[in-house]
Coordinates of C-alpha atoms in Angstrom, one line a residue:
X1 CA 179.7 163.2 -119.0
X2 CA 181.0 159.7 -118.6
X3 CA 180.2 156.3 -119.1
X4 CA 180.4 153.5 -116.7
X5 CA 180.3 149.4 -117.0
X6 CA 180.4 147.0 -114.2
X7 CA 180.9 143.3 -115.2
X8 CA 181.3 140.0 -113.9
X9 CA 182.8 136.5 -115.6
X10 CA 184.4 133.3 -114.9
X11 CA 187.8 132.7 -116.7
X12 CA 188.0 129.6 -117.8
X13 CA 191.2 126.9 -116.5
X14 CA 193.4 127.4 -118.7
X15 CA 193.6 131.6 -118.2
X16 CA 197.0 131.3 -115.0
X17 CA 197.2 134.3 -113.0
X18 CA 200.8 134.8 -115.0
X19 CA 198.9 135.6 -118.4
X20 CA 196.5 137.7 -116.4
X21 CA 198.7 140.1 -115.1
X22 CA 200.0 140.0 -118.7
X23 CA 196.3 141.0 -120.1
X24 CA 196.7 143.8 -116.8
X25 CA 199.5 145.2 -118.2
X26 CA 198.3 145.6 -121.4
X27 CA 195.6 147.3 -120.1
X28 CA 197.2 149.8 -118.6
X29 CA 198.3 150.9 -120.8
X30 CA 196.2 151.3 -123.6
X31 CA 192.7 152.3 -120.2
X32 CA 195.9 155.1 -119.7
X33 CA 196.2 156.6 -123.4
X34 CA 192.4 156.7 -123.4
X35 CA 191.2 157.9 -120.7
X36 CA 189.8 154.9 -119.4
X37 CA 190.1 154.5 -115.6
X38 CA 188.6 150.6 -113.9
X39 CA 189.5 148.0 -111.3
X40 CA 189.7 144.3 -111.4
X41 CA 188.3 142.3 -108.5
X42 CA 189.5 138.3 -109.2
X43 CA 188.7 135.2 -106.8
X44 CA 188.3 132.0 -107.2
X45 CA 188.7 132.2 -111.7
X46 CA 185.8 134.5 -111.0
X47 CA 186.3 138.1 -112.6
X48 CA 184.3 141.7 -111.1
X49 CA 185.5 144.6 -113.2
X50 CA 184.8 147.9 -114.0
X51 CA 184.9 150.3 -116.1
X52 CA 185.1 153.8 -116.9
X53 CA 185.7 156.9 -118.8
X54 CA 184.4 158.1 -122.8
X55 CA 181.2 156.6 -123.8
X56 CA 182.6 155.4 -127.7
X57 CA 185.7 154.1 -125.9
X58 CA 184.0 152.1 -123.5
X59 CA 181.6 150.5 -125.6
X60 CA 184.9 149.5 -127.9
X61 CA 186.6 148.0 -124.6
X62 CA 183.3 145.9 -123.6
X63 CA 182.8 144.9 -126.1
X64 CA 186.5 143.4 -127.0
X65 CA 185.8 142.2 -123.2
X66 CA 182.5 140.5 -124.3
X67 CA 184.0 139.1 -127.4
X68 CA 187.5 137.5 -125.2
X69 CA 187.4 133.7 -125.2
X70 CA 189.7 133.4 -121.8
X71 CA 186.6 133.9 -120.4
X72 CA 183.0 133.1 -120.4
X73 CA 179.6 133.9 -118.5
X74 CA 179.9 137.8 -119.0
X75 CA 176.6 138.9 -117.3
X76 CA 176.5 143.2 -117.4
X77 CA 175.3 144.5 -114.2
X78 CA 174.9 148.0 -114.3
X79 CA 175.7 150.3 -117.8
X80 CA 175.3 153.5 -117.3
X81 CA 175.9 157.1 -117.8
X82 CA 177.7 159.1 -115.0
X83 CA 178.5 162.9 -114.5
X84 CA 182.3 161.9 -112.7
X85 CA 184.3 158.2 -112.7
X86 CA 184.6 156.7 -109.5
X87 CA 188.3 157.0 -109.9
X88 CA 190.5 159.9 -111.5
X89 CA 193.4 158.2 -110.7
X90 CA 193.5 154.8 -111.5
X91 CA 194.2 153.3 -115.2
X92 CA 193.5 149.6 -114.1
X93 CA 193.2 148.5 -110.1
X94 CA 194.0 144.5 -110.0
X95 CA 193.1 143.0 -106.7
X96 CA 193.8 139.5 -106.8
X97 CA 192.1 137.2 -103.6
X98 CA 194.1 134.3 -105.0
X99 CA 196.7 134.0 -101.8
X100 CA 197.3 133.3 -98.8
X101 CA 195.1 134.1 -95.9
X102 CA 197.3 136.9 -95.3
X103 CA 197.1 138.2 -99.1
X104 CA 194.3 138.3 -98.8
X105 CA 192.7 139.5 -95.4
X106 CA 196.0 142.8 -97.1
X107 CA 194.1 142.8 -100.4
X108 CA 190.2 143.4 -98.9
X109 CA 192.3 146.1 -96.4
X110 CA 193.6 147.6 -100.3
X111 CA 189.8 147.4 -101.7
X112 CA 187.9 148.4 -98.7
X113 CA 190.2 152.3 -99.3
X114 CA 190.5 152.4 -102.5
X115 CA 186.0 151.7 -102.0
X116 CA 186.3 155.3 -99.4
X117 CA 189.0 156.4 -102.4
X118 CA 186.0 157.6 -104.9
X119 CA 185.6 160.5 -106.2
X120 CA 183.3 162.9 -103.0
X121 CA 180.3 162.7 -105.1
X122 CA 180.2 159.1 -106.6
X123 CA 180.4 158.0 -103.1
X124 CA 177.2 157.1 -102.7
X125 CA 176.2 156.6 -106.5
X126 CA 174.3 153.4 -108.1
X127 CA 177.9 152.1 -109.8
X128 CA 179.7 152.7 -106.5
X129 CA 177.2 150.5 -104.7
X130 CA 176.9 147.9 -107.3
X131 CA 180.8 147.5 -107.7
X132 CA 180.6 147.4 -103.4
X133 CA 177.7 144.5 -102.7
X134 CA 179.1 142.3 -106.1
X135 CA 182.6 142.2 -105.0
X136 CA 181.9 141.8 -101.2
X137 CA 179.2 138.5 -102.0
X138 CA 181.8 138.2 -104.3
X139 CA 184.3 138.0 -101.5
X140 CA 182.3 136.5 -99.4
X141 CA 183.8 133.5 -98.0
X142 CA 187.6 135.4 -97.8

């Protein structure tokens, strides 16, 4: 069994893109060591993130995320047990929609292919549905 959490939050103004990228480098290393997979979508200081993996490490990571002072208004969108993670091979994917129109278009194409590559038995799951709907809402003006 695995555990999946999707949340959204708002970055503080002082949490700039270079710091977000440094955070991601640390997260990738940590997540790989804990068998955690995930994805962060970032646009207009808004984050939507999914983290999946063994229950205890996921709960510990999420507690740490909720206490991180670089963002606020953390809202859990879904927390559930799953038989399989959405993706097996991502320690932490990052999609940044804070660039130019062309960069955002490219990121959106990559993100949609990411959704399309969900594990076969998870392609119709509630977790993927919640992730996609919230991300598409976030990106509705991109």
